[in-house]
mmCIF file of C-alpha atoms and ligand atoms in Angstrom:
data_model
loop_
_atom_site.group_PDB
_atom_site.id
_atom_site.type_symbol
_atom_site.label_atom_id
_atom_site.label_comp_id
_atom_site.label_asym_id
_atom_site.label_seq_id
_atom_site.Cartn_x
_atom_site.Cartn_y
_atom_site.Cartn_z
ATOM 1 C CA MET A 844 105.104 66.588 183.739
ATOM 2 C CA ALA A 845 107.627 63.709 183.682
ATOM 3 C CA ARG A 846 110.820 64.085 185.748
ATOM 4 C CA LYS A 847 113.797 65.231 183.710
ATOM 5 C CA LYS A 848 117.517 65.188 184.423
ATOM 6 C CA ILE A 849 119.272 68.471 183.649
ATOM 7 C CA LEU A 850 123.061 68.794 183.652
ATOM 8 C CA VAL A 851 124.210 72.390 184.133
ATOM 9 C CA THR A 852 127.956 72.909 183.631
ATOM 10 C CA GLY A 853 129.605 75.922 185.282
ATOM 11 C CA GLY A 854 126.754 76.283 187.766
ATOM 12 C CA ALA A 855 129.063 77.639 190.476
ATOM 13 C CA GLY A 856 129.916 80.690 188.359
ATOM 14 C CA PHE A 857 128.042 83.911 187.742
ATOM 15 C CA ILE A 858 125.435 83.133 185.054
ATOM 16 C CA GLY A 859 125.370 79.363 185.580
ATOM 17 C CA GLY A 860 124.886 79.999 189.318
ATOM 18 C CA ASN A 861 121.915 82.280 188.715
ATOM 19 C CA PHE A 862 120.506 79.767 186.227
ATOM 20 C CA VAL A 863 120.804 76.826 188.659
ATOM 21 C CA GLN A 864 118.826 78.742 191.306
ATOM 22 C CA PHE A 865 116.297 79.848 188.688
ATOM 23 C CA ILE A 866 115.489 76.310 187.495
ATOM 24 C CA VAL A 867 115.822 74.509 190.844
ATOM 25 C CA ASN A 868 113.100 76.821 192.153
ATOM 26 C CA LYS A 869 110.990 76.970 188.976
ATOM 27 C CA TYR A 870 110.945 73.229 188.183
ATOM 28 C CA PRO A 871 110.707 71.052 191.333
ATOM 29 C CA ASN A 872 110.062 68.076 189.042
ATOM 30 C CA TYR A 873 113.427 68.489 187.279
ATOM 31 C CA ASP A 874 116.562 67.008 188.870
ATOM 32 C CA ILE A 875 119.348 69.558 188.479
ATOM 33 C CA TYR A 876 122.978 68.401 188.441
ATOM 34 C CA ASN A 877 125.470 71.251 188.773
ATOM 35 C CA LEU A 878 128.887 70.167 187.454
ATOM 36 C CA ASP A 879 131.729 72.595 188.112
ATOM 37 C CA LEU A 880 135.499 72.453 188.622
ATOM 38 C CA LEU A 881 135.408 75.346 191.138
ATOM 39 C CA THR A 882 138.143 77.395 189.483
ATOM 40 C CA TYR A 883 138.873 80.895 190.826
ATOM 41 C CA ALA A 884 135.500 81.950 189.295
ATOM 42 C CA GLY A 885 133.365 79.270 190.938
ATOM 43 C CA ASP A 886 132.024 79.233 194.476
ATOM 44 C CA LEU A 887 129.301 77.261 196.208
ATOM 45 C CA THR A 888 128.466 79.679 199.012
ATOM 46 C CA LYS A 889 125.938 81.251 196.647
ATOM 47 C CA HIS A 890 123.892 78.028 196.724
ATOM 48 C CA LYS A 891 123.291 77.847 200.504
ATOM 49 C CA GLN A 892 119.552 78.352 199.965
ATOM 50 C CA ILE A 893 119.204 75.410 197.555
ATOM 51 C CA GLU A 894 121.904 72.916 198.578
ATOM 52 C CA GLU A 895 119.516 70.894 200.759
ATOM 53 C CA LYS A 896 116.813 70.710 198.087
ATOM 54 C CA LYS A 897 115.977 67.209 196.878
ATOM 55 C CA ASN A 898 116.201 68.189 193.205
ATOM 56 C CA TYR A 899 119.755 69.646 193.458
ATOM 57 C CA THR A 900 123.085 67.743 193.257
ATOM 58 C CA PHE A 901 126.611 69.163 192.980
ATOM 59 C CA ILE A 902 129.389 67.323 191.139
ATOM 60 C CA LYS A 903 132.958 68.610 191.285
ATOM 61 C CA ALA A 904 134.594 67.745 187.952
ATOM 62 C CA ASP A 905 136.521 69.044 184.964
ATOM 63 C CA ILE A 906 134.554 69.106 181.687
ATOM 64 C CA SER A 907 137.807 68.204 179.884
ATOM 65 C CA ASP A 908 138.147 64.958 181.870
ATOM 66 C CA ARG A 909 136.877 62.683 179.090
ATOM 67 C CA LYS A 910 136.831 59.423 181.038
ATOM 68 C CA PHE A 911 134.918 60.881 183.980
ATOM 69 C CA ILE A 912 132.426 62.774 181.816
ATOM 70 C CA ILE A 913 131.589 59.833 179.540
ATOM 71 C CA GLU A 914 131.099 57.525 182.563
ATOM 72 C CA LEU A 915 128.916 60.121 184.275
ATOM 73 C CA PHE A 916 126.678 60.518 181.215
ATOM 74 C CA LYS A 917 126.328 56.736 180.866
ATOM 75 C CA LYS A 918 125.340 56.479 184.529
ATOM 76 C CA GLU A 919 122.929 59.425 184.735
ATOM 77 C CA GLU A 920 121.514 59.570 181.171
ATOM 78 C CA PHE A 921 120.818 63.310 181.280
ATOM 79 C CA ASP A 922 117.903 64.634 179.227
ATOM 80 C CA TYR A 923 119.238 68.181 178.868
ATOM 81 C CA VAL A 924 122.740 69.671 178.974
ATOM 82 C CA ILE A 925 122.979 73.423 179.566
ATOM 83 C CA HIS A 926 126.617 74.273 179.023
ATOM 84 C CA PHE A 927 127.973 77.403 180.755
ATOM 85 C CA ALA A 928 131.375 76.180 182.025
ATOM 86 C CA ALA A 929 134.159 78.248 180.516
ATOM 87 C CA GLU A 930 137.062 80.538 181.116
ATOM 88 C CA SER A 931 135.182 83.803 180.610
ATOM 89 C CA HIS A 932 137.441 86.831 181.148
ATOM 90 C CA VAL A 933 138.914 88.551 178.069
ATOM 91 C CA ASP A 934 141.827 90.146 179.977
ATOM 92 C CA ARG A 935 142.932 86.764 181.346
ATOM 93 C CA SER A 936 142.752 85.296 177.818
ATOM 94 C CA ILE A 937 145.113 88.010 176.560
ATOM 95 C CA LYS A 938 147.667 87.100 179.251
ATOM 96 C CA ASP A 939 147.289 83.290 179.074
ATOM 97 C CA PRO A 940 145.242 81.862 176.168
ATOM 98 C CA GLY A 941 146.098 78.156 176.662
ATOM 99 C CA ILE A 942 143.547 77.311 179.346
ATOM 100 C CA PHE A 943 140.825 78.972 177.207
ATOM 101 C CA ILE A 944 141.444 76.435 174.438
ATOM 102 C CA GLU A 945 141.589 73.558 176.919
ATOM 103 C CA THR A 946 138.343 74.403 178.733
ATOM 104 C CA ASN A 947 136.265 76.199 176.115
ATOM 105 C CA VAL A 948 137.147 74.090 173.080
ATOM 106 C CA THR A 949 138.298 70.667 174.318
ATOM 107 C CA GLY A 950 135.860 70.688 177.262
ATOM 108 C CA THR A 951 132.954 71.445 174.939
ATOM 109 C CA GLN A 952 133.976 68.662 172.581
ATOM 110 C CA VAL A 953 134.068 66.143 175.453
ATOM 111 C CA LEU A 954 130.525 67.173 176.478
ATOM 112 C CA LEU A 955 129.341 66.881 172.865
ATOM 113 C CA ASP A 956 130.776 63.364 172.587
ATOM 114 C CA ALA A 957 129.130 62.322 175.851
ATOM 115 C CA SER A 958 125.798 63.861 174.775
ATOM 116 C CA LYS A 959 125.967 62.030 171.448
ATOM 117 C CA GLU A 960 126.799 58.760 173.184
ATOM 118 C CA VAL A 961 123.703 58.788 175.418
ATOM 119 C CA GLY A 962 121.393 60.653 173.009
ATOM 120 C CA VAL A 963 120.338 63.751 174.979
ATOM 121 C CA THR A 964 117.054 65.517 174.204
ATOM 122 C CA LYS A 965 118.850 68.867 173.891
ATOM 123 C CA PHE A 966 122.322 70.393 174.242
ATOM 124 C CA VAL A 967 122.189 74.162 174.849
ATOM 125 C CA HIS A 968 125.535 75.853 174.296
ATOM 126 C CA VAL A 969 125.738 79.193 176.088
ATOM 127 C CA SER A 970 127.871 81.378 173.872
ATOM 128 C CA THR A 971 128.520 85.082 173.492
ATOM 129 C CA ASP A 972 128.008 88.022 171.137
ATOM 130 C CA GLU A 973 131.816 88.433 171.163
ATOM 131 C CA VAL A 974 132.108 85.672 168.537
ATOM 132 C CA TYR A 975 130.799 88.219 165.986
ATOM 133 C CA GLY A 976 133.775 90.522 166.593
ATOM 134 C CA GLU A 977 133.032 94.228 166.817
ATOM 135 C CA LEU A 978 130.638 96.788 165.331
ATOM 136 C CA ASP A 979 131.530 100.376 164.513
ATOM 137 C CA PHE A 980 129.764 103.254 166.276
ATOM 138 C CA ASP A 981 126.880 103.521 163.740
ATOM 139 C CA PRO A 982 123.872 102.993 166.082
ATOM 140 C CA SER A 983 121.739 101.467 163.310
ATOM 141 C CA THR A 984 123.969 98.359 163.044
ATOM 142 C CA PHE A 985 123.405 95.212 165.138
ATOM 143 C CA PHE A 986 124.660 91.632 165.410
ATOM 144 C CA THR A 987 122.088 89.231 163.932
ATOM 145 C CA GLU A 988 122.368 85.432 163.854
ATOM 146 C CA GLU A 989 123.608 85.802 160.249
ATOM 147 C CA THR A 990 126.512 88.135 161.135
ATOM 148 C CA PRO A 991 129.809 86.421 160.199
ATOM 149 C CA ILE A 992 131.871 84.957 163.044
ATOM 150 C CA GLN A 993 134.971 87.182 163.412
ATOM 151 C CA PRO A 994 136.343 86.854 166.955
ATOM 152 C CA ASN A 995 139.133 89.223 167.989
ATOM 153 C CA SER A 996 140.383 87.987 171.386
ATOM 154 C CA PRO A 997 141.708 84.575 172.415
ATOM 155 C CA TYR A 998 138.581 84.262 174.609
ATOM 156 C CA SER A 999 136.133 84.986 171.787
ATOM 157 C CA ALA A 1000 138.144 82.815 169.373
ATOM 158 C CA SER A 1001 137.838 79.904 171.810
ATOM 159 C CA LYS A 1002 134.077 80.475 172.158
ATOM 160 C CA ALA A 1003 133.690 80.752 168.364
ATOM 161 C CA SER A 1004 135.603 77.478 167.960
ATOM 162 C CA SER A 1005 133.252 75.761 170.406
ATOM 163 C CA ASP A 1006 130.220 77.209 168.579
ATOM 164 C CA LEU A 1007 131.492 75.685 165.326
ATOM 165 C CA LEU A 1008 131.949 72.295 166.987
ATOM 166 C CA VAL A 1009 128.391 72.427 168.351
ATOM 167 C CA ARG A 1010 127.098 73.274 164.876
ATOM 168 C CA ALA A 1011 129.161 70.435 163.363
ATOM 169 C CA TYR A 1012 127.775 67.870 165.831
ATOM 170 C CA HIS A 1013 124.276 68.896 164.750
ATOM 171 C CA GLU A 1014 125.058 68.795 161.024
ATOM 172 C CA THR A 1015 127.115 65.580 161.127
ATOM 173 C CA TYR A 1016 125.489 63.492 163.856
ATOM 174 C CA GLY A 1017 122.071 65.134 164.152
ATOM 175 C CA LEU A 1018 122.694 66.078 167.810
ATOM 176 C CA PRO A 1019 119.755 68.286 168.929
ATOM 177 C CA VAL A 1020 121.494 71.559 169.807
ATOM 178 C CA ASN A 1021 120.915 75.259 170.275
ATOM 179 C CA ILE A 1022 123.492 78.015 170.569
ATOM 180 C CA THR A 1023 122.644 81.200 172.466
ATOM 181 C CA ARG A 1024 124.760 84.335 171.960
ATOM 182 C CA CYS A 1025 124.132 86.851 174.693
ATOM 183 C CA SER A 1026 125.447 90.365 175.257
ATOM 184 C CA ASN A 1027 127.189 91.507 178.474
ATOM 185 C CA ASN A 1028 125.430 90.286 181.625
ATOM 186 C CA TYR A 1029 125.353 91.967 185.032
ATOM 187 C CA GLY A 1030 123.575 91.254 188.307
ATOM 188 C CA PRO A 1031 124.036 89.328 191.597
ATOM 189 C CA TYR A 1032 127.148 87.127 192.032
ATOM 190 C CA HIS A 1033 129.073 88.775 189.176
ATOM 191 C CA PHE A 1034 132.781 88.189 189.858
ATOM 192 C CA PRO A 1035 134.490 91.531 190.640
ATOM 193 C CA GLU A 1036 137.072 91.248 187.829
ATOM 194 C CA LYS A 1037 134.370 92.380 185.337
ATOM 195 C CA LEU A 1038 133.563 96.059 184.750
ATOM 196 C CA ILE A 1039 130.273 96.493 186.662
ATOM 197 C CA PRO A 1040 131.063 94.569 189.885
ATOM 198 C CA LEU A 1041 134.631 95.916 189.806
ATOM 199 C CA THR A 1042 133.253 99.457 189.671
ATOM 200 C CA ILE A 1043 130.639 98.908 192.393
ATOM 201 C CA SER A 1044 133.087 97.250 194.792
ATOM 202 C CA ARG A 1045 135.830 99.843 194.251
ATOM 203 C CA VAL A 1046 133.511 102.852 194.463
ATOM 204 C CA LEU A 1047 132.071 101.490 197.718
ATOM 205 C CA ASN A 1048 135.656 101.322 199.052
ATOM 206 C CA ASP A 1049 136.507 104.827 197.697
ATOM 207 C CA GLN A 1050 139.130 103.285 195.386
ATOM 208 C CA LYS A 1051 140.024 104.395 191.852
ATOM 209 C CA VAL A 1052 138.123 102.718 188.981
ATOM 210 C CA PRO A 1053 140.325 101.789 185.975
ATOM 211 C CA VAL A 1054 138.680 102.702 182.649
ATOM 212 C CA TYR A 1055 140.424 101.381 179.541
ATOM 213 C CA GLY A 1056 141.406 103.866 176.794
ATOM 214 C CA ASP A 1057 138.987 106.789 176.445
ATOM 215 C CA GLY A 1058 135.989 104.924 177.945
ATOM 216 C CA LYS A 1059 133.993 105.275 174.709
ATOM 217 C CA ASN A 1060 133.756 101.547 173.883
ATOM 218 C CA ILE A 1061 130.148 100.392 173.939
ATOM 219 C CA ARG A 1062 128.648 97.253 175.486
ATOM 220 C CA ASP A 1063 124.996 96.102 175.403
ATOM 221 C CA TRP A 1064 124.015 95.191 178.979
ATOM 222 C CA LEU A 1065 121.466 92.562 180.047
ATOM 223 C CA HIS A 1066 120.405 91.604 183.578
ATOM 224 C CA VAL A 1067 121.416 87.996 184.287
ATOM 225 C CA ILE A 1068 117.828 86.968 185.152
ATOM 226 C CA ASP A 1069 116.677 88.003 181.683
ATOM 227 C CA HIS A 1070 119.450 85.816 180.257
ATOM 228 C CA CYS A 1071 118.313 82.886 182.459
ATOM 229 C CA ALA A 1072 114.727 83.255 181.208
ATOM 230 C CA ALA A 1073 116.005 83.274 177.616
ATOM 231 C CA ILE A 1074 117.905 80.012 178.135
ATOM 232 C CA ASP A 1075 114.860 78.430 179.809
ATOM 233 C CA LEU A 1076 112.805 79.352 176.733
ATOM 234 C CA VAL A 1077 115.391 78.117 174.217
ATOM 235 C CA MET A 1078 115.862 74.875 176.154
ATOM 236 C CA HIS A 1079 112.137 74.121 175.937
ATOM 237 C CA LYS A 1080 111.088 75.773 172.670
ATOM 238 C CA GLY A 1081 114.216 76.381 170.578
ATOM 239 C CA GLU A 1082 114.227 74.778 167.170
ATOM 240 C CA ASN A 1083 117.010 72.203 166.885
ATOM 241 C CA GLY A 1084 120.159 73.477 165.185
ATOM 242 C CA GLU A 1085 119.224 77.150 165.611
ATOM 243 C CA VAL A 1086 121.237 80.040 167.031
ATOM 244 C CA TYR A 1087 119.458 82.658 169.188
ATOM 245 C CA ASN A 1088 120.913 86.081 170.001
ATOM 246 C CA VAL A 1089 120.044 87.452 173.449
ATOM 247 C CA GLY A 1090 120.092 91.165 174.287
ATOM 248 C CA GLY A 1091 117.812 93.950 175.483
ATOM 249 C CA HIS A 1092 118.977 97.072 173.574
ATOM 250 C CA ASN A 1093 120.815 98.587 176.535
ATOM 251 C CA GLU A 1094 123.864 100.125 174.874
ATOM 252 C CA ARG A 1095 126.107 102.271 177.065
ATOM 253 C CA THR A 1096 129.677 103.511 176.791
ATOM 254 C CA ASN A 1097 131.915 102.180 179.552
ATOM 255 C CA LEU A 1098 132.275 105.718 180.869
ATOM 256 C CA GLU A 1099 128.463 106.074 181.093
ATOM 257 C CA VAL A 1100 128.250 102.794 183.032
ATOM 258 C CA VAL A 1101 130.935 103.854 185.517
ATOM 259 C CA GLN A 1102 129.444 107.345 185.924
ATOM 260 C CA THR A 1103 125.948 105.891 186.500
ATOM 261 C CA ILE A 1104 127.262 103.693 189.335
ATOM 262 C CA ILE A 1105 129.245 106.554 190.878
ATOM 263 C CA LYS A 1106 126.139 108.778 190.783
ATOM 264 C CA GLU A 1107 123.868 106.086 192.294
ATOM 265 C CA LEU A 1108 126.370 105.686 195.151
ATOM 266 C CA ASP A 1109 126.630 109.460 195.596
ATOM 267 C CA LYS A 1110 130.399 109.522 195.032
ATOM 268 C CA SER A 1111 132.647 111.700 192.815
ATOM 269 C CA ASP A 1112 133.819 111.214 189.208
ATOM 270 C CA ASP A 1113 137.329 111.902 190.570
ATOM 271 C CA LEU A 1114 137.404 108.155 191.286
ATOM 272 C CA ILE A 1115 137.704 107.480 187.526
ATOM 273 C CA GLU A 1116 141.225 106.728 186.292
ATOM 274 C CA PHE A 1117 141.843 106.257 182.552
ATOM 275 C CA VAL A 1118 144.405 103.485 182.045
ATOM 276 C CA LYS A 1119 146.185 101.801 179.132
ATOM 277 C CA ASP A 1120 143.692 100.288 176.681
ATOM 278 C CA ARG A 1121 142.959 96.554 176.431
ATOM 279 C CA LEU A 1122 144.834 94.961 173.483
ATOM 280 C CA GLY A 1123 142.487 94.426 170.507
ATOM 281 C CA HIS A 1124 139.681 96.151 172.450
ATOM 282 C CA ASP A 1125 136.386 95.622 170.553
ATOM 283 C CA LYS A 1126 134.703 98.972 169.891
ATOM 284 C CA ARG A 1127 131.029 98.156 170.149
ATOM 285 C CA TYR A 1128 128.637 95.229 170.695
ATOM 286 C CA ALA A 1129 124.877 95.492 170.047
ATOM 287 C CA ILE A 1130 122.373 92.666 169.713
ATOM 288 C CA ASP A 1131 119.317 92.318 167.472
ATOM 289 C CA PRO A 1132 117.128 89.936 169.562
ATOM 290 C CA THR A 1133 114.205 89.718 167.073
ATOM 291 C CA LYS A 1134 114.466 85.942 166.563
ATOM 292 C CA LEU A 1135 114.294 85.272 170.317
ATOM 293 C CA GLU A 1136 111.438 87.748 170.747
ATOM 294 C CA GLU A 1137 109.536 85.828 168.077
ATOM 295 C CA LEU A 1138 109.998 82.716 170.231
ATOM 296 C CA GLY A 1139 108.294 84.605 173.104
ATOM 297 C CA TRP A 1140 111.119 86.254 175.083
ATOM 298 C CA GLU A 1141 110.863 89.688 176.630
ATOM 299 C CA PRO A 1142 113.285 91.165 179.206
ATOM 300 C CA ILE A 1143 111.882 92.363 182.524
ATOM 301 C CA TYR A 1144 114.713 94.783 183.409
ATOM 302 C CA THR A 1145 115.721 98.047 181.743
ATOM 303 C CA PHE A 1146 119.327 99.102 182.377
ATOM 304 C CA ASP A 1147 118.134 101.645 184.956
ATOM 305 C CA THR A 1148 116.028 99.175 186.987
ATOM 306 C CA GLY A 1149 118.628 96.422 186.634
ATOM 307 C CA ILE A 1150 121.614 98.493 187.724
ATOM 308 C CA ALA A 1151 119.678 99.842 190.734
ATOM 309 C CA GLN A 1152 118.773 96.262 191.784
ATOM 310 C CA THR A 1153 122.381 95.148 191.275
ATOM 311 C CA ILE A 1154 123.905 97.981 193.308
ATOM 312 C CA ARG A 1155 121.409 97.230 196.116
ATOM 313 C CA TRP A 1156 122.470 93.544 195.981
ATOM 314 C CA TYR A 1157 126.176 94.423 196.309
ATOM 315 C CA LEU A 1158 125.358 96.689 199.264
ATOM 316 C CA ASP A 1159 123.390 93.877 200.939
ATOM 317 C CA ASN A 1160 125.920 91.116 200.178
ATOM 318 C CA LYS A 1161 129.283 92.672 201.040
ATOM 319 C CA GLU A 1162 130.582 89.510 202.679
ATOM 320 C CA TRP A 1163 130.279 87.635 199.346
ATOM 321 C CA TRP A 1164 132.436 90.022 197.298
ATOM 322 C CA GLU A 1165 134.748 91.048 200.157
ATOM 323 C CA GLN A 1166 135.928 87.452 200.618
ATOM 324 C CA ILE A 1167 136.834 87.467 196.896
ATOM 325 C CA ILE A 1168 138.636 90.811 196.689
ATOM 326 C CA ASN A 1169 140.586 90.010 199.872
ATOM 327 C CA GLY A 1170 141.747 86.608 198.538
ATOM 328 C CA ASP A 1171 143.952 85.573 195.552
ATOM 329 C CA TYR A 1172 142.169 88.218 193.492
ATOM 330 C CA ARG A 1173 144.458 90.855 195.057
ATOM 331 C CA ASP A 1174 147.465 89.424 193.186
ATOM 332 C CA TYR A 1175 145.489 89.330 189.944
ATOM 333 C CA PHE A 1176 144.468 92.981 190.389
ATOM 334 C CA LYS A 1177 148.036 94.135 191.112
ATOM 335 C CA ALA A 1178 149.394 92.361 188.020
ATOM 336 C CA GLN A 1179 146.563 93.566 185.744
ATOM 337 C CA TYR A 1180 146.414 97.214 186.855
ATOM 338 C CA THR A 1181 149.995 98.194 187.588
ATOM 339 C CA THR A 1182 149.233 101.946 187.709
ATOM 340 C CA VAL A 1183 145.996 101.979 189.761
HETATM 341 P P1 NAD B 1581 132.204 82.619 185.146
HETATM 342 O O1 NAD B 1581 133.656 82.790 184.853
HETATM 343 O O2 NAD B 1581 131.570 83.455 186.212
HETATM 344 O O3 NAD B 1581 131.907 81.099 185.553
HETATM 345 C C1 NAD B 1581 132.485 80.033 184.867
HETATM 346 C C2 NAD B 1581 132.264 78.763 185.710
HETATM 347 O O4 NAD B 1581 132.803 77.658 184.960
HETATM 348 C C3 NAD B 1581 132.977 78.795 187.057
HETATM 349 O O5 NAD B 1581 132.100 78.337 188.078
HETATM 350 C C4 NAD B 1581 134.130 77.817 186.880
HETATM 351 O O6 NAD B 1581 134.517 77.167 188.080
HETATM 352 C C5 NAD B 1581 133.561 76.846 185.866
HETATM 353 N N1 NAD B 1581 134.611 76.159 185.097
HETATM 354 C C6 NAD B 1581 135.697 76.719 184.497
HETATM 355 N N2 NAD B 1581 136.443 75.744 183.921
HETATM 356 C C7 NAD B 1581 135.811 74.560 184.144
HETATM 357 C C8 NAD B 1581 136.088 73.225 183.786
HETATM 358 N N3 NAD B 1581 137.188 72.887 183.091
HETATM 359 N N4 NAD B 1581 135.217 72.267 184.171
HETATM 360 C C9 NAD B 1581 134.108 72.571 184.903
HETATM 361 N N5 NAD B 1581 133.806 73.835 185.272
HETATM 362 C C10 NAD B 1581 134.652 74.824 184.906
HETATM 363 O O7 NAD B 1581 131.467 82.800 183.760
HETATM 364 P P2 NAD B 1581 130.082 83.522 183.418
HETATM 365 O O8 NAD B 1581 130.325 84.968 183.261
HETATM 366 O O9 NAD B 1581 129.052 83.041 184.342
HETATM 367 O O10 NAD B 1581 129.822 82.920 181.965
HETATM 368 C C11 NAD B 1581 129.182 81.657 181.817
HETATM 369 C C12 NAD B 1581 129.056 81.327 180.344
HETATM 370 O O11 NAD B 1581 128.296 82.336 179.686
HETATM 371 C C13 NAD B 1581 130.398 81.260 179.616
HETATM 372 O O12 NAD B 1581 130.353 80.197 178.704
HETATM 373 C C14 NAD B 1581 130.491 82.599 178.883
HETATM 374 O O13 NAD B 1581 131.249 82.473 177.709
HETATM 375 C C15 NAD B 1581 129.034 82.876 178.586
HETATM 376 N N6 NAD B 1581 128.649 84.299 178.494
HETATM 377 C C16 NAD B 1581 129.005 85.176 179.488
HETATM 378 C C17 NAD B 1581 128.562 86.503 179.401
HETATM 379 C C18 NAD B 1581 128.895 87.506 180.493
HETATM 380 O O14 NAD B 1581 128.593 88.690 180.326
HETATM 381 N N7 NAD B 1581 129.477 87.112 181.613
HETATM 382 C C19 NAD B 1581 127.781 86.911 178.316
HETATM 383 C C20 NAD B 1581 127.465 85.979 177.319
HETATM 384 C C21 NAD B 1581 127.887 84.670 177.429
HETATM 385 O O1 DAU B 1582 129.689 90.411 175.479
HETATM 386 C C1 DAU B 1582 129.639 89.277 176.282
HETATM 387 C C2 DAU B 1582 130.930 89.149 177.062
HETATM 388 O O2 DAU B 1582 130.889 90.139 178.081
HETATM 389 C C3 DAU B 1582 131.126 87.759 177.671
HETATM 390 O O3 DAU B 1582 131.258 86.832 176.631
HETATM 391 C C4 DAU B 1582 132.379 87.717 178.562
HETATM 392 O O4 DAU B 1582 132.472 86.464 179.200
HETATM 393 C C5 DAU B 1582 132.237 88.811 179.608
HETATM 394 O O5 DAU B 1582 133.401 88.852 180.416
HETATM 395 C C6 DAU B 1582 132.008 90.170 178.945
HETATM 396 O O6 DAU B 1582 133.199 90.578 178.211
HETATM 397 P P1 DAU B 1582 133.712 92.082 178.217
HETATM 398 O O7 DAU B 1582 135.144 92.081 177.895
HETATM 399 O O8 DAU B 1582 132.818 92.965 177.419
HETATM 400 O O9 DAU B 1582 133.455 92.437 179.797
HETATM 401 P P2 DAU B 1582 134.354 93.218 180.855
HETATM 402 O O10 DAU B 1582 133.498 93.429 182.064
HETATM 403 O O11 DAU B 1582 135.698 92.620 181.029
HETATM 404 O O12 DAU B 1582 134.541 94.631 180.142
HETATM 405 C C7 DAU B 1582 133.441 95.440 179.770
HETATM 406 C C8 DAU B 1582 133.988 96.689 179.112
HETATM 407 O O13 DAU B 1582 134.649 97.485 180.117
HETATM 408 C C9 DAU B 1582 135.032 96.411 178.035
HETATM 409 O O14 DAU B 1582 134.871 97.364 176.987
HETATM 410 C C10 DAU B 1582 136.373 96.646 178.745
HETATM 411 C C11 DAU B 1582 136.033 97.694 179.781
HETATM 412 N N1 DAU B 1582 136.796 97.612 181.045
HETATM 413 C C12 DAU B 1582 136.845 96.415 181.692
HETATM 414 C C13 DAU B 1582 137.547 96.275 182.862
HETATM 415 C C14 DAU B 1582 137.639 94.942 183.565
HETATM 416 C C15 DAU B 1582 137.415 98.733 181.574
HETATM 417 O O15 DAU B 1582 137.329 99.839 180.998
HETATM 418 N N2 DAU B 1582 138.099 98.594 182.735
HETATM 419 C C16 DAU B 1582 138.212 97.418 183.409
HETATM 420 O O16 DAU B 1582 138.908 97.383 184.459
#
């Protein structure tokens, strides 16, 4: 197989970080360039095992820095762009939407322009099921690729805007693109501001777990490795211009998720504290992954096997998440959860 150059943006974050390790190890004949700004959500300690590998290079840069990005693309002539870099936390987007537009919309447009300029083989845009808005609690309804885009938070609106730009660059300029829309991920290196790692880290420290509203909102959980395998498949086999939903039919209420973790760690439900609801809190997400399954994808984790593996990982890697929760994150937590 010929050598290929792969640019991964946001490869110091949660999903991008797992993806970088996945492809560096799976494809020794691909040269992987991890471009990341190292915001609060990015860290390179996770890549200790691969940083010396010949097929791995890190580039610290901002995807919105047009001049730098265009020059870089001209110099390296990447074959594939796998675009994860984003501001990703809904609660932060409610407090401060501006940076979400800057990174998620403008940053994506800069990457699209650079990809068009050098003529990449494929641009994979990693998007989210949140662009579809919310479902009601009828368990027979799912998001399909034809579901209208109806984002409800500044975060999902910024992702939806970037999806539309990606589509437009395909329709107008013929850029070979795919968009993936995945449900909620969990697994190793998940930043502890998100529900599952927040719950695991707080339960392990015997601290209260904040549950928004009545805890009945539903999310559809997928282990990050199953998401990585989906992107690998779409990158190689996805039909240009197509959208692929990614999800494994693992719907749980938030309360069920928190109670499962508490039970696995042999602690008490008294740790649960119901707090003020998130503004515009989407009721339910649920993915119909039929189109991706037809391309050959199948998840390896159920929610039960995945959550057990994830809890074990957090137990074995305390130093990784402790350095986060003992840093600037403390101020974020205090401001976000004034009553906990
Ligand atoms: P994350 O917040 O953990 O990581 C984001 C990474 O992007 C960080 O390393 C950060 O430093 C980097 N970054 C931010 N701004 C940048 C900029 N201007 N230039 C370069 N790098 C920058 O996010 P995540 O949870 O890993 O999500 C990755 C992608 O997957 C996002 O696009 C998100 O919308 C999408 N997604 C996430 C989920 C989920 O459950 N977490 C589900 C579906 C889709
Ligand atoms: O669906 C995919 C999306 O999943 C991704 O696009 C986002 O990047 C990712 O952050 C995630 O968004 P959510 O808002 O669903 O994830 P979060 O972990 O923030 O919240 C999950 C659910 O748990 C949600 O219903 C809100 C609730 N929650 C969250 C936090 C942080 C709580 O009840 N308490 C909390 O403290």
